[in-house]
Amino acid sequence: MIIRSQADLESIRKRGLTKIQPNHPRIGIGVSSCGIAVGGMALYHRMQEIIQNNSHDILVVKSGCIGYCKEEPLVSVYIPGKSQILLHKVSIDDAERIISLACKGDIPQDLALCRIPDWDHITGNLVYGDGFESVPDYGEIPFFSHQKKVILRDCGLINPEDIDEYIGIGGYFAAFKALTSIPPDTIIEEVKKSGLRGRGGAGFPAGLKWEITKKAPGSEKFIVCNADEGDPGAYMNRNEMESDPHMLLEGMLIGAYGMDVHEGLIYIRAEYPLAIKRLTLALDQARAYGLLGKNILNSGFDFDIQIATGAGAFVCGESTALVASIEGKTGRPRLRPPRLTEKGVFGRPTDLNNVETWCNVPVIIGKGAAWYSAIGTKGNTGTKVFSLVGKVDNVGMVEVPLGTSLQTIIYDIGNGGALGKGVKAVQTGGPSGGCIPQRLFDTPVDFENLNKVGTMMGSGGLVVMDEDTNMVDIARYFINFASSESCGKCVPCREGLKHMLLILNRIIAGKGTQNDIKLLQELSDTVQKTSLCGLGQTAPNPVLTTLKYFIEEYDQLITPEGR
Amino acid sequence: MAVPGNNNRMVTITINKNQYLAEEGEIFLLTAIRHNIDIPHLCYEKALEPYGACRLCMVDVVTCGKTEMTPACTIRVHNGLEILTDTPQIIKHRNLLFELYLAEAPKSEVIKEMAAKYGVTKTRFLKKIVHDDPLQGKCILCGLCVRVCEEIMGNSAISFINRGPYTVINTPFYEHNPDCAGCAACARVCPTRAIVCEDIGESRVMHSWSETTVALVTCPECGKSFAPQRLMEKVLTKLEPGLIEKIKNLCPECRRKYFTRKEIHKIPLTDREP
């Protein structure tokens, strides 16, 4: 069926809603990569088997990840008219019990994590119902209560492999509104007004980039989604694509319409096979509904998206290397200018945005720039998704308004160190970021304040270190990563990082001297100032920040002979 | 874009607080060289697009009182351009880069001389020792050979292999490469003279490129082997057809002789010197 009118879209929305809230029990199994890793897929198959063998009137579907990765596999149970219940740490042995209880309109209380009486999908509001009062409310769980879900609004609640469910909660309505009633320039104006900044780490105003791309000379242009998320410990984009792929497609569709671009590309790393699979499926479903292709929504606008997979290089997340990789060349950065907006994919003007940047677009258009810019702080509007990992108690995907303090994220949401240990530091921004000591945890997380303490937002990885972590070892880990991912084009990055690693190895082996620390400092400075691309320019940050905040740990490794 | 040498507008630029006239659109590195302002560089070649990988030509661009380090080979001259080439910062970073080069290419005399000129005579870093290095421990991976082979000669016989600190340059799979025309443009542009090739009898052996061997054309007149066959074929397609027949197989020296004789024969016998 091709969607041509509001009525068409409305009829699919109704169908989608009956899939989310059917008149018989619905069980959703969290099968994002995190859920699958702890047996989610086996659980899904087991449940399907039980239902088929007993011809139960129960719907078992796949769902994404709601973010509480520590509690996976998470299972949502909806009994018609009652609150949706999230079950946690479900094992395959629980399958039979969950189903037989669901048949009776009940749930296993011992596995219940929380209940969801209603949910604000932002694009639409869903009321599930009351009941199961003994189970804590969603808002009473500290991990959830401090979060604000805008991008992750659907994650874990809808089936990512079914476009109907996305439309069911109001998806593609923003795109419909845009394509049928908003002039393209107004779209760009709206995104500019929203204050949305690039979520890939640099924080460049997205609307401005769109405008520059649109004004660039040339009729054939590209928009590209950067899904080459490669920071160790960061998996926000993976979850966004695995749990709610249509959110990304809708964002790109609206952006393409605003910029009057007809070709889109998603550059995704090959290490994300499930995300690739779900995106491919989502693209097929969107094409089948006429949401991609020719004359989309009967508006006369043509647009389609192709997937380009990477081949395993961190540096391909850098814009010019990414373009080289798409063109089939070795992923090596080139000099800028010219910027991508001037000369991008195959020499044509290209707008490149991160997955999460695109994901913000549907709600900005759907709810308006004023609604969006009220979230966060001035100059840093909206929310940001972080993957809270490392030695923290509550590991998972966290979404908070920009400007939220690290304290809130690590202690209120993350519940402090794992196994009750004290937290020593947090690494933000992956190998390009730095380590922030515990005493600076009142730092608000936004683009400027993180830069002030010597680190950066990056794409959103937060790696927590506890009292047992050796900070010199952390610095070595990241330098080793950056050095092995260096493309080898310019000398500071290729040779400088190699020697930084050799020096750090020497220090950790107890063979370092005070001169080594001095040389390390000197070399970090040169690599930072003279490297060609962002990888080299930011790679010394873990060393510079650990030298600044944890110098005593370096000193402790220097033997008396080395002093 | 303005192309230098095409009577472009002359503009005033400031280098180290002194004013100079320069051609608009020219690459700043070339302007500086012309004015005898010393900026070390390794990866720039006029015939190729700026690459900006050696990082030695970093200078400070001053805009509104703020400075930004930029490679001189990537800056285009425009009116009011202000550059500082020898601030303490620039010198500090450049010297450390020299130390990195000394460690990376410990056998290169060119690097040693260049570094010594700027007062860097030893390195604090571990020197890279590669046994049987086809590039004799002299390669600094500036990429000029790879680029000239691809962009100018159109052969792409060599390329970068691996990445990061493990990057090397050679033929695919370190095998004898039939795509190599044997032009030796790579050896010609190499700033550290790392590439070894040799003419042996009727062939040219590219020792550095996995001993790739190409046949040479032999001059029918003097019997000397003088140019790679494939390169000759390519060159001959570009000459005027009438001109080539008699001389096409001759070596440059015999060609000169041929034309000299022809010119001499134009002079009437009576006018010739006895």
mmCIF file of N, CA, C and O in Angstrom, chain B residues 150-216:
data_model
loop_
_atom_site.group_PDB
_atom_site.id
_atom_site.type_symbol
_atom_site.label_atom_id
_atom_site.label_comp_id
_atom_site.label_asym_id
_atom_site.label_seq_id
_atom_site.Cartn_x
_atom_site.Cartn_y
_atom_site.Cartn_z
ATOM 1 N N GLU B 150 49.987 7.611 -9.126
ATOM 2 C CA GLU B 150 48.560 7.583 -9.430
ATOM 3 C C GLU B 150 48.112 8.822 -10.215
ATOM 4 O O GLU B 150 47.509 8.709 -11.283
ATOM 5 N N GLU B 151 48.447 9.989 -9.671
ATOM 6 C CA GLU B 151 47.866 11.220 -10.215
ATOM 7 C C GLU B 151 48.530 11.680 -11.511
ATOM 8 O O GLU B 151 47.881 12.217 -12.387
ATOM 9 N N ILE B 152 49.844 11.506 -11.610
ATOM 10 C CA ILE B 152 50.533 12.012 -12.803
ATOM 11 C C ILE B 152 50.711 10.895 -13.839
ATOM 12 O O ILE B 152 50.382 11.063 -15.005
ATOM 13 N N MET B 153 51.211 9.745 -13.397
ATOM 14 C CA MET B 153 51.481 8.675 -14.351
ATOM 15 C C MET B 153 50.256 7.823 -14.642
ATOM 16 O O MET B 153 50.197 7.129 -15.650
ATOM 17 N N GLY B 154 49.303 7.845 -13.735
ATOM 18 C CA GLY B 154 48.082 7.062 -13.961
ATOM 19 C C GLY B 154 48.285 5.565 -13.860
ATOM 20 O O GLY B 154 47.559 4.787 -14.457
ATOM 21 N N ASN B 155 49.286 5.139 -13.105
ATOM 22 C CA ASN B 155 49.560 3.701 -13.026
ATOM 23 C C ASN B 155 49.117 3.045 -11.720
ATOM 24 O O ASN B 155 48.751 1.882 -11.715
ATOM 25 N N SER B 156 49.185 3.764 -10.618
ATOM 26 C CA SER B 156 48.862 3.194 -9.305
ATOM 27 C C SER B 156 49.554 1.856 -9.061
ATOM 28 O O SER B 156 48.947 0.906 -8.614
ATOM 29 N N ALA B 157 50.821 1.814 -9.374
ATOM 30 C CA ALA B 157 51.560 0.561 -9.210
ATOM 31 C C ALA B 157 51.899 0.295 -7.739
ATOM 32 O O ALA B 157 52.047 -0.847 -7.327
ATOM 33 N N ILE B 158 52.014 1.366 -6.976
ATOM 34 C CA ILE B 158 52.347 1.220 -5.559
ATOM 35 C C ILE B 158 51.275 1.901 -4.721
ATOM 36 O O ILE B 158 50.571 2.775 -5.213
ATOM 37 N N SER B 159 51.198 1.482 -3.467
ATOM 38 C CA SER B 159 50.240 2.121 -2.584
ATOM 39 C C SER B 159 50.650 1.913 -1.137
ATOM 40 O O SER B 159 51.607 1.200 -0.845
ATOM 41 N N PHE B 160 49.881 2.560 -0.260
ATOM 42 C CA PHE B 160 50.114 2.340 1.171
ATOM 43 C C PHE B 160 49.597 0.958 1.539
ATOM 44 O O PHE B 160 48.552 0.526 1.052
ATOM 45 N N ILE B 161 50.317 0.301 2.427
ATOM 46 C CA ILE B 161 49.879 -1.003 2.923
ATOM 47 C C ILE B 161 49.773 -0.868 4.441
ATOM 48 O O ILE B 161 50.589 -0.170 5.054
ATOM 49 N N ASN B 162 48.789 -1.510 5.043
ATOM 50 C CA ASN B 162 48.524 -1.417 6.490
ATOM 51 C C ASN B 162 48.132 0.007 6.870
ATOM 52 O O ASN B 162 47.933 0.845 6.003
ATOM 53 N N ARG B 163 48.073 0.255 8.155
ATOM 54 C CA ARG B 163 47.739 1.612 8.587
ATOM 55 C C ARG B 163 48.491 1.963 9.864
ATOM 56 O O ARG B 163 49.153 1.112 10.457
ATOM 57 N N GLY B 164 48.343 3.204 10.267
ATOM 58 C CA GLY B 164 48.978 3.678 11.492
ATOM 59 C C GLY B 164 50.479 3.459 11.459
ATOM 60 O O GLY B 164 51.118 3.576 10.409
ATOM 61 N N PRO B 165 51.053 3.092 12.602
ATOM 62 C CA PRO B 165 52.506 2.941 12.656
ATOM 63 C C PRO B 165 53.027 1.772 11.815
ATOM 64 O O PRO B 165 54.227 1.642 11.617
ATOM 65 N N TYR B 166 52.125 0.940 11.312
ATOM 66 C CA TYR B 166 52.565 -0.203 10.508
ATOM 67 C C TYR B 166 52.529 0.092 9.009
ATOM 68 O O TYR B 166 52.762 -0.781 8.184
ATOM 69 N N THR B 167 52.192 1.344 8.666
ATOM 70 C CA THR B 167 52.086 1.692 7.249
ATOM 71 C C THR B 167 53.427 1.522 6.535
ATOM 72 O O THR B 167 54.468 1.925 7.042
ATOM 73 N N VAL B 168 53.385 0.905 5.356
ATOM 74 C CA VAL B 168 54.554 0.846 4.473
ATOM 75 C C VAL B 168 54.051 1.129 3.057
ATOM 76 O O VAL B 168 52.854 1.149 2.819
ATOM 77 N N ILE B 169 54.998 1.331 2.154
ATOM 78 C CA ILE B 169 54.605 1.527 0.752
ATOM 79 C C ILE B 169 55.249 0.425 -0.074
ATOM 80 O O ILE B 169 56.434 0.125 0.096
ATOM 81 N N ASN B 170 54.454 -0.202 -0.913
ATOM 82 C CA ASN B 170 55.005 -1.203 -1.819
ATOM 83 C C ASN B 170 53.956 -1.568 -2.863
ATOM 84 O O ASN B 170 52.880 -0.978 -2.911
ATOM 85 N N THR B 171 54.290 -2.576 -3.663
ATOM 86 C CA THR B 171 53.337 -3.075 -4.656
ATOM 87 C C THR B 171 52.327 -3.977 -3.937
ATOM 88 O O THR B 171 52.605 -4.445 -2.829
ATOM 89 N N PRO B 172 51.161 -4.251 -4.557
ATOM 90 C CA PRO B 172 50.193 -5.135 -3.904
ATOM 91 C C PRO B 172 50.818 -6.504 -3.593
ATOM 92 O O PRO B 172 51.477 -7.087 -4.448
ATOM 93 N N PHE B 173 50.601 -6.958 -2.396
ATOM 94 C CA PHE B 173 51.082 -8.270 -1.919
ATOM 95 C C PHE B 173 52.601 -8.428 -2.064
ATOM 96 O O PHE B 173 53.108 -9.539 -2.159
ATOM 97 N N TYR B 174 53.284 -7.329 -2.154
ATOM 98 C CA TYR B 174 54.749 -7.332 -2.294
ATOM 99 C C TYR B 174 55.171 -8.177 -3.493
ATOM 100 O O TYR B 174 56.169 -8.894 -3.452
ATOM 101 N N GLU B 175 54.359 -8.119 -4.542
ATOM 102 C CA GLU B 175 54.692 -8.905 -5.725
ATOM 103 C C GLU B 175 55.146 -8.000 -6.849
ATOM 104 O O GLU B 175 54.767 -6.831 -6.906
ATOM 105 N N HIS B 176 55.887 -8.553 -7.757
ATOM 106 C CA HIS B 176 56.273 -7.971 -9.016
ATOM 107 C C HIS B 176 55.000 -7.389 -9.650
ATOM 108 O O HIS B 176 54.033 -8.111 -9.843
ATOM 109 N N ASN B 177 54.987 -6.079 -9.946
ATOM 110 C CA ASN B 177 53.730 -5.494 -10.418
ATOM 111 C C ASN B 177 53.763 -5.084 -11.891
ATOM 112 O O ASN B 177 54.455 -4.152 -12.264
ATOM 113 N N PRO B 178 52.980 -5.785 -12.724
ATOM 114 C CA PRO B 178 52.985 -5.442 -14.160
ATOM 115 C C PRO B 178 52.427 -4.056 -14.464
ATOM 116 O O PRO B 178 52.613 -3.550 -15.570
ATOM 117 N N ASP B 179 51.741 -3.436 -13.483
ATOM 118 C CA ASP B 179 51.225 -2.086 -13.713
ATOM 119 C C ASP B 179 52.322 -1.025 -13.678
ATOM 120 O O ASP B 179 52.111 0.112 -14.084
ATOM 121 N N CYS B 180 53.463 -1.400 -13.147
ATOM 122 C CA CYS B 180 54.559 -0.434 -13.036
ATOM 123 C C CYS B 180 55.150 -0.201 -14.432
ATOM 124 O O CYS B 180 55.531 -1.137 -15.117
ATOM 125 N N ALA B 181 55.189 1.079 -14.841
ATOM 126 C CA ALA B 181 55.726 1.401 -16.159
ATOM 127 C C ALA B 181 57.247 1.558 -16.095
ATOM 128 O O ALA B 181 57.899 1.717 -17.121
ATOM 129 N N GLY B 182 57.778 1.552 -14.898
ATOM 130 C CA GLY B 182 59.215 1.710 -14.749
ATOM 131 C C GLY B 182 59.689 3.131 -14.981
ATOM 132 O O GLY B 182 60.858 3.373 -15.257
ATOM 133 N N CYS B 183 58.799 4.103 -14.886
ATOM 134 C CA CYS B 183 59.163 5.487 -15.198
ATOM 135 C C CYS B 183 60.095 6.088 -14.160
ATOM 136 O O CYS B 183 60.782 7.062 -14.421
ATOM 137 N N ALA B 184 60.086 5.506 -12.965
ATOM 138 C CA ALA B 184 60.923 5.974 -11.855
ATOM 139 C C ALA B 184 60.592 7.398 -11.409
ATOM 140 O O ALA B 184 61.411 8.064 -10.791
ATOM 141 N N ALA B 185 59.381 7.854 -11.739
ATOM 142 C CA ALA B 185 58.955 9.163 -11.233
ATOM 143 C C ALA B 185 58.951 9.145 -9.713
ATOM 144 O O ALA B 185 59.245 10.151 -9.057
ATOM 145 N N CYS B 186 58.623 7.993 -9.141
ATOM 146 C CA CYS B 186 58.615 7.835 -7.685
ATOM 147 C C CYS B 186 59.976 8.159 -7.082
ATOM 148 O O CYS B 186 60.086 8.906 -6.117
ATOM 149 N N ALA B 187 60.996 7.582 -7.713
ATOM 150 C CA ALA B 187 62.344 7.810 -7.194
ATOM 151 C C ALA B 187 62.733 9.277 -7.355
ATOM 152 O O ALA B 187 63.402 9.854 -6.509
ATOM 153 N N ARG B 188 62.242 9.890 -8.433
ATOM 154 C CA ARG B 188 62.576 11.272 -8.701
ATOM 155 C C ARG B 188 61.964 12.221 -7.663
ATOM 156 O O ARG B 188 62.601 13.180 -7.233
ATOM 157 N N VAL B 189 60.724 11.949 -7.248
ATOM 158 C CA VAL B 189 60.097 12.885 -6.303
ATOM 159 C C VAL B 189 60.421 12.586 -4.844
ATOM 160 O O VAL B 189 60.173 13.412 -3.984
ATOM 161 N N CYS B 190 60.975 11.419 -4.571
ATOM 162 C CA CYS B 190 61.211 11.036 -3.173
ATOM 163 C C CYS B 190 62.130 12.038 -2.489
ATOM 164 O O CYS B 190 63.269 12.230 -2.913
ATOM 165 N N PRO B 191 61.656 12.701 -1.424
ATOM 166 C CA PRO B 191 62.486 13.729 -0.795
ATOM 167 C C PRO B 191 63.669 13.150 -0.019
ATOM 168 O O PRO B 191 64.637 13.860 0.237
ATOM 169 N N THR B 192 63.582 11.878 0.349
ATOM 170 C CA THR B 192 64.680 11.315 1.149
ATOM 171 C C THR B 192 65.524 10.320 0.353
ATOM 172 O O THR B 192 66.333 9.609 0.930
ATOM 173 N N ARG B 193 65.295 10.255 -0.930
ATOM 174 C CA ARG B 193 66.026 9.354 -1.828
ATOM 175 C C ARG B 193 66.016 7.919 -1.320
ATOM 176 O O ARG B 193 67.039 7.246 -1.220
ATOM 177 N N ALA B 194 64.818 7.481 -0.958
ATOM 178 C CA ALA B 194 64.695 6.152 -0.351
ATOM 179 C C ALA B 194 64.503 5.053 -1.393
ATOM 180 O O ALA B 194 64.777 3.889 -1.114
ATOM 181 N N ILE B 195 64.030 5.426 -2.574
ATOM 182 C CA ILE B 195 63.634 4.402 -3.555
ATOM 183 C C ILE B 195 64.826 4.002 -4.424
ATOM 184 O O ILE B 195 65.530 4.850 -4.977
ATOM 185 N N VAL B 196 65.042 2.702 -4.510
ATOM 186 C CA VAL B 196 66.192 2.205 -5.254
ATOM 187 C C VAL B 196 65.739 1.570 -6.565
ATOM 188 O O VAL B 196 64.886 0.674 -6.564
ATOM 189 N N CYS B 197 66.303 2.030 -7.681
ATOM 190 C CA CYS B 197 66.072 1.336 -8.945
ATOM 191 C C CYS B 197 67.361 1.377 -9.752
ATOM 192 O O CYS B 197 68.250 2.188 -9.491
ATOM 193 N N GLU B 198 67.439 0.462 -10.712
ATOM 194 C CA GLU B 198 68.716 0.309 -11.398
ATOM 195 C C GLU B 198 68.456 -0.237 -12.808
ATOM 196 O O GLU B 198 67.583 -1.080 -12.985
ATOM 197 N N ASP B 199 69.190 0.261 -13.800
ATOM 198 C CA ASP B 199 69.089 -0.297 -15.147
ATOM 199 C C ASP B 199 70.138 -1.374 -15.316
ATOM 200 O O ASP B 199 71.330 -1.110 -15.156
ATOM 201 N N ILE B 200 69.671 -2.599 -15.569
ATOM 202 C CA ILE B 200 70.612 -3.693 -15.754
ATOM 203 C C ILE B 200 70.380 -4.260 -17.157
ATOM 204 O O ILE B 200 69.307 -4.805 -17.427
ATOM 205 N N GLY B 201 71.321 -4.109 -18.036
ATOM 206 C CA GLY B 201 71.189 -4.601 -19.421
ATOM 207 C C GLY B 201 69.967 -3.987 -20.071
ATOM 208 O O GLY B 201 69.820 -2.768 -20.102
ATOM 209 N N GLU B 202 69.070 -4.836 -20.555
ATOM 210 C CA GLU B 202 67.906 -4.328 -21.272
ATOM 211 C C GLU B 202 66.682 -4.191 -20.377
ATOM 212 O O GLU B 202 65.560 -4.141 -20.861
ATOM 213 N N SER B 203 66.884 -4.195 -19.078
ATOM 214 C CA SER B 203 65.729 -3.986 -18.201
ATOM 215 C C SER B 203 66.046 -3.032 -17.056
ATOM 216 O O SER B 203 67.207 -2.816 -16.691
ATOM 217 N N ARG B 204 64.939 -2.498 -16.504
ATOM 218 C CA ARG B 204 65.061 -1.636 -15.327
ATOM 219 C C ARG B 204 64.470 -2.395 -14.145
ATOM 220 O O ARG B 204 63.347 -2.900 -14.232
ATOM 221 N N VAL B 205 65.225 -2.473 -13.079
ATOM 222 C CA VAL B 205 64.753 -3.203 -11.900
ATOM 223 C C VAL B 205 64.413 -2.204 -10.795
ATOM 224 O O VAL B 205 65.264 -1.425 -10.364
ATOM 225 N N MET B 206 63.136 -2.206 -10.375
ATOM 226 C CA MET B 206 62.708 -1.347 -9.277
ATOM 227 C C MET B 206 62.942 -2.139 -7.990
ATOM 228 O O MET B 206 62.066 -2.845 -7.510
ATOM 229 N N HIS B 207 64.142 -2.057 -7.462
ATOM 230 C CA HIS B 207 64.506 -2.861 -6.284
ATOM 231 C C HIS B 207 63.549 -2.628 -5.122
ATOM 232 O O HIS B 207 63.171 -3.562 -4.426
ATOM 233 N N SER B 208 63.149 -1.380 -4.910
ATOM 234 C CA SER B 208 62.297 -1.092 -3.754
ATOM 235 C C SER B 208 60.897 -1.655 -3.918
ATOM 236 O O SER B 208 60.224 -1.943 -2.940
ATOM 237 N N TRP B 209 60.447 -1.777 -5.152
ATOM 238 C CA TRP B 209 59.080 -2.253 -5.394
ATOM 239 C C TRP B 209 59.081 -3.735 -5.741
ATOM 240 O O TRP B 209 58.748 -4.133 -6.842
ATOM 241 N N SER B 210 59.499 -4.542 -4.791
ATOM 242 C CA SER B 210 59.476 -5.997 -4.934
ATOM 243 C C SER B 210 60.189 -6.457 -6.203
ATOM 244 O O SER B 210 59.745 -7.383 -6.876
ATOM 245 N N GLU B 211 61.269 -5.787 -6.519
ATOM 246 C CA GLU B 211 62.108 -6.161 -7.670
ATOM 247 C C GLU B 211 61.331 -6.177 -8.986
ATOM 248 O O GLU B 211 61.624 -6.960 -9.888
ATOM 249 N N THR B 212 60.295 -5.331 -9.073
ATOM 250 C CA THR B 212 59.540 -5.252 -10.329
ATOM 251 C C THR B 212 60.499 -4.897 -11.469
ATOM 252 O O THR B 212 61.291 -3.968 -11.348
ATOM 253 N N THR B 213 60.426 -5.686 -12.537
ATOM 254 C CA THR B 213 61.360 -5.499 -13.638
ATOM 255 C C THR B 213 60.604 -5.123 -14.910
ATOM 256 O O THR B 213 59.597 -5.748 -15.231
ATOM 257 N N VAL B 214 61.038 -4.084 -15.586
ATOM 258 C CA VAL B 214 60.389 -3.688 -16.833
ATOM 259 C C VAL B 214 61.420 -3.660 -17.966
ATOM 260 O O VAL B 214 62.601 -3.392 -17.728
ATOM 261 N N ALA B 215 60.919 -3.947 -19.176
ATOM 262 C CA ALA B 215 61.823 -3.985 -20.323
ATOM 263 C C ALA B 215 62.145 -2.567 -20.784
ATOM 264 O O ALA B 215 61.299 -1.683 -20.746
ATOM 265 N N LEU B 216 63.376 -2.355 -21.237
ATOM 266 C CA LEU B 216 63.782 -1.054 -21.747
ATOM 267 C C LEU B 216 63.831 -1.116 -23.279
ATOM 268 O O LEU B 216 64.006 -2.181 -23.859
#
